[in-house]
Amino acid sequence: MNTIHWSVEKNVDNLDRYPQIVEAAQYLSDDQVVAFPTETVYGLGANAYSDKAVAQIFAAKGRPADNPLIVHIAEYQQLEKLVIEVSEQAKLLIKAFWPGPLTLIFPRKPGILSELVTAGLDTVAIRMPSHPIALALIRTSGLPIAAPSANRSGKPSPTTAQHVEQDLSGKIAGIVDGGAAGVGLESTVLDCTGQKPVILRPGDITKEEMEVVLSNKMSLASNVLGKSESPRAPGMKYKHYSPNAPLYLVDGESTWIQSLIKEKREQGVKVGVLASTETKIAYDADLVLDCGSRKNLAAVARQLYDNLRKFDQTGVDLIFAEVFPKSGVGVAIMNRLEKAAGHHWIFQKDQS
Ligand code: AMP
Ligand code: MG
């Protein structure tokens, strides 16, 4: 399949009538899959009503069929067509954070969306993205758009059109290239169908920000905290975000991390390091990537997946990644890094 590349400026007027958007929307209406930028990462979109369209998402990504997709909408009225009920809590969160990087779980109306989207669950995950290109594309198609991240399953999510091309060129109808995505990590996923809201996946909208809106404490799902109980978001059990080389989270001083690097390199192992701006100078390795300042976690989030992909391009044998404080967006950064590492940690205190 020849994958079309549409370049679109996100700040032009009247994006809904922009020829590239109109053409990409037509592909969606024709049950083809199209990648597009959102404010989190690039999504791989398909008509959420159509089994034929949604099946192509799973095929192109190599995604397990029991991992449901998030449905993207551009207008509030679309939500009412898809769900049985919007709880009071959900209404408050929608008012505060939509359009934006917050996905909410709702009880779904049966028989409307393709069953493939929800993987047999009686709930559906929905969000309204804030990226102008995503909104224009969804509005122009007139459809709810099922869209997971536009990467091969298991790889780091794409934050540029080039990342999408690396993974999916020839496997999808087209890519709308709108430049780099904003946040760099996938949306926060929140289940507020029960009495107490539960964060199934941390993201840019933090626990603290949502607690202010609901005047209510919320909890993180046990799998987010690294515990082994079976996950409530089915996708959370799968390997994710992984570079080709094994990645270890290293929790300790940089002099100790450098001693680990030295030991491995003396054994002939090519070592990559994901370091903060503040500490990168301490490392002598085959590839040291600066993933941003500890004082600016939003910038670390934005560059994280691009950095993980760079290790693949350089072909290191082993990666050591520094750890970040689990506060604010740091919770989401560490959630993704822990998954990239398959929860493999090395602690300085264990070694001394
Ligand atoms: P991605 O498509 O990579 O953004 O991942 C979407 C995440 O949302 C996965 O972890 C899914 O398991 C989760 N998800 C989607 N639909 C539901 C649902 N109905 N209930 C719980 N989690 C869901
Ligand atoms: Mg994904």
Short mmCIF file of C-alpha atoms and ligand atoms in Angstrom, two decimals:
data_model
loop_
_atom_site.label_atom_id
_atom_site.label_comp_id
_atom_site.label_asym_id
_atom_site.label_seq_id
_atom_site.Cartn_x
_atom_site.Cartn_y
_atom_site.Cartn_z
CA MET A 1 0.00 0.00 0.00
CA ASN A 2 1.27 3.48 -0.85
CA THR A 3 0.96 5.65 2.27
CA ILE A 4 -0.04 9.23 1.39
CA HIS A 5 1.71 12.05 3.27
CA TRP A 6 -0.44 15.16 3.81
CA SER A 7 1.39 18.20 5.27
CA VAL A 8 -0.86 20.56 7.18
CA GLU A 9 -0.07 23.79 9.07
CA LYS A 10 -1.96 23.64 12.33
CA ASN A 11 -2.43 27.38 12.65
CA VAL A 12 -4.11 28.16 9.31
CA ASP A 13 -7.69 29.49 9.26
CA ASN A 14 -10.61 27.23 8.48
CA LEU A 15 -8.81 23.90 8.71
CA ASP A 16 -12.11 22.07 8.08
CA ARG A 17 -11.99 23.18 4.45
CA TYR A 18 -8.27 22.65 3.96
CA PRO A 19 -7.93 20.30 0.94
CA GLN A 20 -5.57 17.88 2.72
CA ILE A 21 -7.96 17.61 5.69
CA VAL A 22 -10.95 17.10 3.40
CA GLU A 23 -9.10 14.35 1.53
CA ALA A 24 -7.89 12.62 4.71
CA ALA A 25 -11.45 12.80 6.16
CA GLN A 26 -12.76 11.18 2.98
CA TYR A 27 -10.37 8.26 3.49
CA LEU A 28 -11.75 7.86 7.02
CA SER A 29 -15.32 7.91 5.69
CA ASP A 30 -14.27 5.23 3.18
CA ASP A 31 -13.17 2.97 6.08
CA GLN A 32 -9.43 3.50 5.53
CA VAL A 33 -6.98 4.14 8.38
CA VAL A 34 -5.22 7.50 8.68
CA ALA A 35 -2.62 8.69 11.21
CA PHE A 36 -2.99 12.22 12.56
CA PRO A 37 -1.42 14.48 15.18
CA THR A 38 -3.04 15.08 18.54
CA GLU A 39 -1.80 17.14 21.48
CA THR A 40 -0.60 13.90 23.17
CA VAL A 41 0.96 11.63 20.49
CA TYR A 42 0.08 10.71 16.88
CA GLY A 43 -3.07 8.59 16.65
CA LEU A 44 -4.04 5.94 14.09
CA GLY A 45 -7.65 6.74 13.26
CA ALA A 46 -10.53 4.73 11.82
CA ASN A 47 -14.32 5.00 11.61
CA ALA A 48 -15.41 3.69 15.03
CA TYR A 49 -18.75 2.43 13.64
CA SER A 50 -17.10 0.12 11.12
CA ASP A 51 -15.67 -3.35 11.85
CA LYS A 52 -13.85 -3.24 8.52
CA ALA A 53 -12.11 0.04 9.38
CA VAL A 54 -11.29 -0.79 13.00
CA ALA A 55 -9.90 -4.24 12.07
CA GLN A 56 -7.26 -2.44 9.98
CA ILE A 57 -6.00 -0.58 13.08
CA PHE A 58 -5.37 -3.87 14.89
CA ALA A 59 -3.74 -5.38 11.77
CA ALA A 60 -1.45 -2.40 11.04
CA LYS A 61 -0.32 -2.10 14.66
CA GLY A 62 -0.15 -5.82 15.45
CA ARG A 63 -2.31 -4.95 18.47
CA PRO A 64 -3.88 -7.74 20.55
CA ALA A 65 -7.64 -7.86 19.95
CA ASP A 66 -8.45 -7.74 23.69
CA ASN A 67 -6.93 -4.25 24.07
CA PRO A 68 -9.76 -1.73 23.49
CA LEU A 69 -9.36 1.60 21.69
CA ILE A 70 -10.10 5.18 22.68
CA VAL A 71 -12.84 6.88 20.65
CA HIS A 72 -12.09 10.50 19.68
CA ILE A 73 -14.86 13.02 19.23
CA ALA A 74 -14.94 16.69 18.27
CA GLU A 75 -18.31 17.75 19.70
CA TYR A 76 -20.19 17.09 22.92
CA GLN A 77 -23.29 15.87 21.02
CA GLN A 78 -21.27 12.94 19.68
CA LEU A 79 -20.78 11.73 23.26
CA GLU A 80 -24.52 11.52 23.96
CA LYS A 81 -25.00 9.22 20.97
CA LEU A 82 -22.45 6.73 22.27
CA VAL A 83 -22.95 6.45 26.03
CA ILE A 84 -25.81 5.54 28.38
CA GLU A 85 -24.97 8.10 31.00
CA VAL A 86 -22.60 10.98 31.74
CA SER A 87 -22.15 11.06 35.53
CA GLU A 88 -21.98 14.33 37.48
CA GLN A 89 -18.29 13.71 38.10
CA ALA A 90 -17.67 13.16 34.41
CA LYS A 91 -19.52 16.38 33.58
CA LEU A 92 -17.27 18.38 35.89
CA LEU A 93 -14.13 16.84 34.41
CA ILE A 94 -15.33 17.40 30.86
CA LYS A 95 -16.03 21.05 31.64
CA ALA A 96 -12.56 21.48 33.11
CA PHE A 97 -10.41 19.42 30.74
CA TRP A 98 -12.10 18.89 27.34
CA PRO A 99 -10.93 19.41 24.75
CA GLY A 100 -7.68 18.02 26.13
CA PRO A 101 -5.59 15.01 27.16
CA LEU A 102 -8.13 13.31 29.45
CA THR A 103 -9.90 10.07 28.45
CA LEU A 104 -12.99 9.06 30.43
CA ILE A 105 -14.61 5.63 30.64
CA PHE A 106 -18.41 5.54 30.14
CA PRO A 107 -21.09 2.83 30.07
CA ARG A 108 -21.64 2.36 26.35
CA LYS A 109 -24.89 2.13 24.44
CA PRO A 110 -25.00 -1.35 22.94
CA GLY A 111 -25.03 -1.93 19.19
CA ILE A 112 -23.69 1.45 18.07
CA LEU A 113 -19.91 1.28 17.87
CA SER A 114 -17.98 -1.57 16.27
CA GLU A 115 -17.56 -4.28 18.93
CA LEU A 116 -13.87 -4.42 18.00
CA VAL A 117 -13.38 -0.94 19.51
CA THR A 118 -14.44 -1.99 22.99
CA ALA A 119 -13.01 -5.54 22.91
CA GLY A 120 -16.11 -7.07 24.47
CA LEU A 121 -16.40 -4.59 27.38
CA ASP A 122 -19.68 -2.86 28.22
CA THR A 123 -17.78 0.41 28.67
CA VAL A 124 -16.12 2.73 26.17
CA ALA A 125 -13.15 5.11 26.53
CA ILE A 126 -13.77 8.55 24.98
CA ARG A 127 -11.85 11.78 24.68
CA MET A 128 -12.06 15.09 22.84
CA PRO A 129 -8.55 16.09 21.72
CA SER A 130 -7.55 19.75 21.64
CA HIS A 131 -5.19 19.64 18.65
CA PRO A 132 -6.74 21.78 15.86
CA ILE A 133 -5.87 19.25 13.14
CA ALA A 134 -7.36 16.33 15.09
CA LEU A 135 -10.53 18.32 15.75
CA ALA A 136 -10.84 19.45 12.12
CA LEU A 137 -10.34 15.93 10.81
CA ILE A 138 -12.90 14.37 13.17
CA ARG A 139 -15.44 17.15 12.51
CA THR A 140 -14.99 16.94 8.74
CA SER A 141 -15.37 13.15 8.73
CA GLY A 142 -18.56 13.50 10.81
CA LEU A 143 -17.61 10.25 12.60
CA PRO A 144 -16.40 9.13 16.01
CA ILE A 145 -12.81 8.10 15.34
CA ALA A 146 -11.23 5.13 17.13
CA ALA A 147 -7.55 5.93 17.54
CA PRO A 148 -4.76 4.26 19.50
CA SER A 149 -1.22 5.56 19.22
CA ALA A 150 0.13 5.21 15.66
CA ASN A 151 3.04 2.87 16.43
CA ARG A 152 3.63 -0.86 16.04
CA SER A 153 2.35 -2.48 19.21
CA GLY A 154 5.06 -2.59 21.89
CA LYS A 155 7.16 0.26 20.44
CA PRO A 156 7.39 3.80 21.88
CA SER A 157 4.43 5.95 20.81
CA PRO A 158 5.06 8.34 17.89
CA THR A 159 5.40 12.05 18.54
CA THR A 160 6.22 13.02 14.94
CA ALA A 161 4.99 11.95 11.48
CA GLN A 162 8.48 10.51 10.87
CA HIS A 163 8.03 8.13 13.82
CA VAL A 164 4.73 6.98 12.31
CA GLU A 165 6.47 6.40 8.97
CA GLN A 166 9.20 4.33 10.65
CA ASP A 167 6.56 1.96 12.06
CA LEU A 168 3.62 1.98 9.64
CA SER A 169 4.67 3.19 6.19
CA GLY A 170 3.06 0.93 3.57
CA LYS A 171 0.59 -0.46 6.12
CA ILE A 172 -1.84 2.51 6.33
CA ALA A 173 -3.64 4.74 3.84
CA GLY A 174 -2.10 8.02 4.94
CA ILE A 175 -0.46 10.29 7.50
CA VAL A 176 -1.50 13.86 8.24
CA ASP A 177 1.78 15.56 9.18
CA GLY A 178 1.16 18.48 11.53
CA GLY A 179 4.62 18.65 13.14
CA ALA A 180 5.57 17.45 16.60
CA ALA A 181 2.80 16.47 19.04
CA GLY A 182 2.58 18.65 22.14
CA VAL A 183 2.53 16.73 25.44
CA GLY A 184 4.49 13.73 24.18
CA LEU A 185 2.75 11.14 26.40
CA GLU A 186 -0.66 9.51 25.93
CA SER A 187 -3.77 10.87 27.64
CA THR A 188 -4.67 10.32 31.28
CA VAL A 189 -7.32 7.54 31.43
CA LEU A 190 -9.87 7.86 34.23
CA ASP A 191 -12.62 5.44 35.17
CA CYS A 192 -15.39 7.33 36.93
CA THR A 193 -18.13 4.76 36.36
CA GLY A 194 -17.87 3.59 40.00
CA GLN A 195 -18.27 5.38 43.34
CA LYS A 196 -14.63 6.41 43.51
CA PRO A 197 -12.76 7.58 40.39
CA VAL A 198 -9.68 5.50 39.51
CA ILE A 199 -6.78 6.59 37.29
CA LEU A 200 -6.10 3.71 34.91
CA ARG A 201 -3.25 5.48 33.13
CA PRO A 202 -1.46 8.63 34.36
CA GLY A 203 -0.86 11.45 31.88
CA ASP A 204 -0.48 15.19 31.54
CA ILE A 205 -3.73 15.89 33.44
CA THR A 206 -2.58 14.97 36.93
CA LYS A 207 -4.32 13.39 39.92
CA GLU A 208 -3.96 16.64 41.85
CA GLU A 209 -5.57 18.71 39.05
CA MET A 210 -8.56 16.36 38.87
CA GLU A 211 -8.95 16.22 42.64
CA VAL A 212 -9.30 20.01 42.72
CA VAL A 213 -12.16 19.82 40.20
CA LEU A 214 -14.00 16.99 41.99
CA SER A 215 -13.14 18.10 45.56
CA ASN A 216 -12.62 14.38 46.02
CA LYS A 217 -9.59 12.13 46.48
CA MET A 218 -8.95 9.64 43.73
CA SER A 219 -6.77 6.56 43.55
CA LEU A 220 -4.30 5.19 41.07
CA ALA A 221 -5.04 1.71 39.71
CA SER A 222 -2.77 -0.85 41.36
CA ASN A 223 -0.95 -1.62 38.11
CA VAL A 224 0.00 2.08 37.82
CA LEU A 225 1.65 1.74 41.21
CA GLY A 226 3.68 -1.21 39.94
CA LYS A 227 1.65 -3.86 41.79
CA SER A 228 0.81 -7.06 40.00
CA GLU A 229 -2.99 -7.32 40.36
CA SER A 230 -4.70 -7.82 37.01
CA PRO A 231 -5.09 -4.43 35.32
CA ARG A 232 -8.43 -2.65 34.91
CA ALA A 233 -7.37 -1.06 31.63
CA PRO A 234 -6.86 -4.17 29.54
CA GLY A 235 -3.99 -2.59 27.59
CA MET A 236 -1.91 -2.03 30.68
CA LYS A 237 -0.84 -5.66 30.88
CA TYR A 238 1.07 -5.57 27.59
CA LYS A 239 4.70 -4.72 27.01
CA HIS A 240 4.95 -1.12 25.88
CA TYR A 241 7.24 1.66 24.78
CA SER A 242 10.22 -0.65 24.52
CA PRO A 243 13.41 0.17 22.65
CA ASN A 244 15.17 -2.85 21.08
CA ALA A 245 17.88 -3.00 23.76
CA PRO A 246 16.97 -3.95 27.35
CA LEU A 247 16.41 -0.88 29.50
CA TYR A 248 17.13 -0.68 33.24
CA LEU A 249 16.01 2.05 35.60
CA VAL A 250 18.97 3.04 37.74
CA ASP A 251 18.20 4.66 41.07
CA GLY A 252 21.31 6.14 42.63
CA GLU A 253 24.05 8.75 42.37
CA SER A 254 25.59 9.46 39.00
CA THR A 255 29.06 8.31 40.15
CA TRP A 256 27.53 4.92 40.98
CA ILE A 257 25.68 4.83 37.61
CA GLN A 258 28.99 5.61 35.86
CA SER A 259 30.61 2.66 37.66
CA LEU A 260 27.86 0.38 36.23
CA ILE A 261 28.45 1.80 32.75
CA LYS A 262 32.22 1.28 33.02
CA GLU A 263 31.83 -2.32 34.15
CA LYS A 264 29.54 -3.16 31.21
CA ARG A 265 31.70 -1.41 28.63
CA GLU A 266 34.75 -3.30 29.86
CA GLN A 267 32.81 -6.47 28.97
CA GLY A 268 32.37 -5.12 25.42
CA VAL A 269 28.73 -4.10 25.90
CA LYS A 270 27.61 -0.93 24.03
CA VAL A 271 25.86 1.16 26.66
CA GLY A 272 23.30 3.95 26.17
CA VAL A 273 22.25 6.33 28.94
CA LEU A 274 19.11 8.40 29.29
CA ALA A 275 20.27 11.23 31.51
CA SER A 276 18.97 14.56 32.73
CA THR A 277 20.59 17.82 31.61
CA GLU A 278 21.95 18.23 35.12
CA THR A 279 23.78 14.87 35.28
CA LYS A 280 24.68 13.91 31.68
CA ILE A 281 28.20 15.29 32.09
CA ALA A 282 28.92 12.52 34.61
CA TYR A 283 28.64 9.73 32.01
CA ASP A 284 31.13 8.21 29.62
CA ALA A 285 29.07 5.81 27.47
CA ASP A 286 28.49 4.85 23.82
CA LEU A 287 25.44 7.15 23.62
CA VAL A 288 24.32 9.64 26.26
CA LEU A 289 20.95 11.26 25.53
CA ASP A 290 19.91 14.41 27.35
CA CYS A 291 16.24 13.89 28.13
CA GLY A 292 15.79 17.39 29.59
CA SER A 293 16.09 19.21 32.87
CA ARG A 294 14.76 17.81 36.13
CA LYS A 295 13.28 21.28 36.64
CA ASN A 296 11.13 20.96 33.50
CA LEU A 297 9.34 17.60 33.51
CA ALA A 298 6.97 18.73 30.73
CA ALA A 299 9.97 18.97 28.39
CA VAL A 300 11.20 15.54 29.54
CA ALA A 301 7.75 14.12 28.67
CA ARG A 302 7.75 15.78 25.23
CA GLN A 303 11.11 14.23 24.25
CA LEU A 304 10.82 10.87 26.01
CA TYR A 305 9.62 8.67 23.12
CA ASP A 306 11.88 10.37 20.59
CA ASN A 307 14.82 9.60 22.89
CA LEU A 308 13.77 5.96 23.29
CA ARG A 309 13.58 5.63 19.50
CA LYS A 310 17.07 7.17 19.11
CA PHE A 311 18.59 4.26 21.04
CA ASP A 312 17.22 1.90 18.36
CA GLN A 313 18.82 3.96 15.60
CA THR A 314 22.23 3.85 17.28
CA GLY A 315 22.09 0.17 18.09
CA VAL A 316 23.24 0.09 21.73
CA ASP A 317 23.14 -3.28 23.60
CA LEU A 318 21.91 -1.97 26.94
CA ILE A 319 20.26 1.21 28.22
CA PHE A 320 20.43 2.74 31.69
CA ALA A 321 17.74 5.35 32.40
CA GLU A 322 17.80 7.76 35.31
CA VAL A 323 14.65 8.02 37.40
CA PHE A 324 12.47 11.10 37.96
CA PRO A 325 10.39 12.19 40.96
CA LYS A 326 6.87 10.70 40.91
CA SER A 327 5.03 13.99 41.25
CA GLY A 328 2.90 15.92 38.73
CA VAL A 329 3.64 14.71 35.19
CA GLY A 330 6.58 12.78 36.69
CA VAL A 331 4.03 10.06 37.62
CA ALA A 332 3.25 9.57 33.91
CA ILE A 333 6.93 9.74 32.87
CA MET A 334 7.87 7.06 35.40
CA ASN A 335 4.85 4.91 34.44
CA ARG A 336 6.06 4.85 30.81
CA LEU A 337 9.72 4.32 31.77
CA GLU A 338 8.81 1.46 34.10
CA LYS A 339 6.95 -0.22 31.25
CA ALA A 340 9.80 0.44 28.82
CA ALA A 341 12.06 -1.23 31.38
CA GLY A 342 9.69 -4.15 31.95
CA HIS A 343 9.89 -3.03 35.62
CA HIS A 344 13.62 -3.82 35.82
CA TRP A 345 15.32 -1.63 38.41
CA ILE A 346 18.83 -1.46 39.85
CA PHE A 347 19.08 0.32 43.19
CA GLN A 348 22.33 1.70 44.55
CA LYS A 349 21.44 0.53 48.04
CA ASP A 350 21.20 -3.10 46.79
CA GLN A 351 24.71 -2.91 45.42
CA SER A 352 26.57 -1.29 48.29
P1 AMP B 1 -3.77 3.61 23.51
O1 AMP B 1 -4.70 3.15 22.49
O2 AMP B 1 -2.37 3.12 23.30
O3 AMP B 1 -3.86 5.06 23.79
O4 AMP B 1 -4.29 2.88 24.83
C1 AMP B 1 -5.61 3.07 25.27
C2 AMP B 1 -5.70 2.63 26.72
O5 AMP B 1 -7.04 2.81 27.18
C3 AMP B 1 -5.35 1.15 26.87
O6 AMP B 1 -4.59 0.97 28.05
C4 AMP B 1 -6.73 0.52 26.96
O7 AMP B 1 -6.70 -0.73 27.64
C5 AMP B 1 -7.51 1.58 27.72
N1 AMP B 1 -8.96 1.45 27.48
C6 AMP B 1 -9.62 1.62 26.32
N2 AMP B 1 -10.95 1.37 26.48
C7 AMP B 1 -11.12 1.05 27.78
C8 AMP B 1 -12.25 0.68 28.57
N3 AMP B 1 -13.46 0.61 28.06
N4 AMP B 1 -12.05 0.42 29.88
C9 AMP B 1 -10.81 0.49 30.43
N5 AMP B 1 -9.71 0.83 29.71
C10 AMP B 1 -9.86 1.10 28.41
MG MG B 2 -0.43 3.01 22.57
#
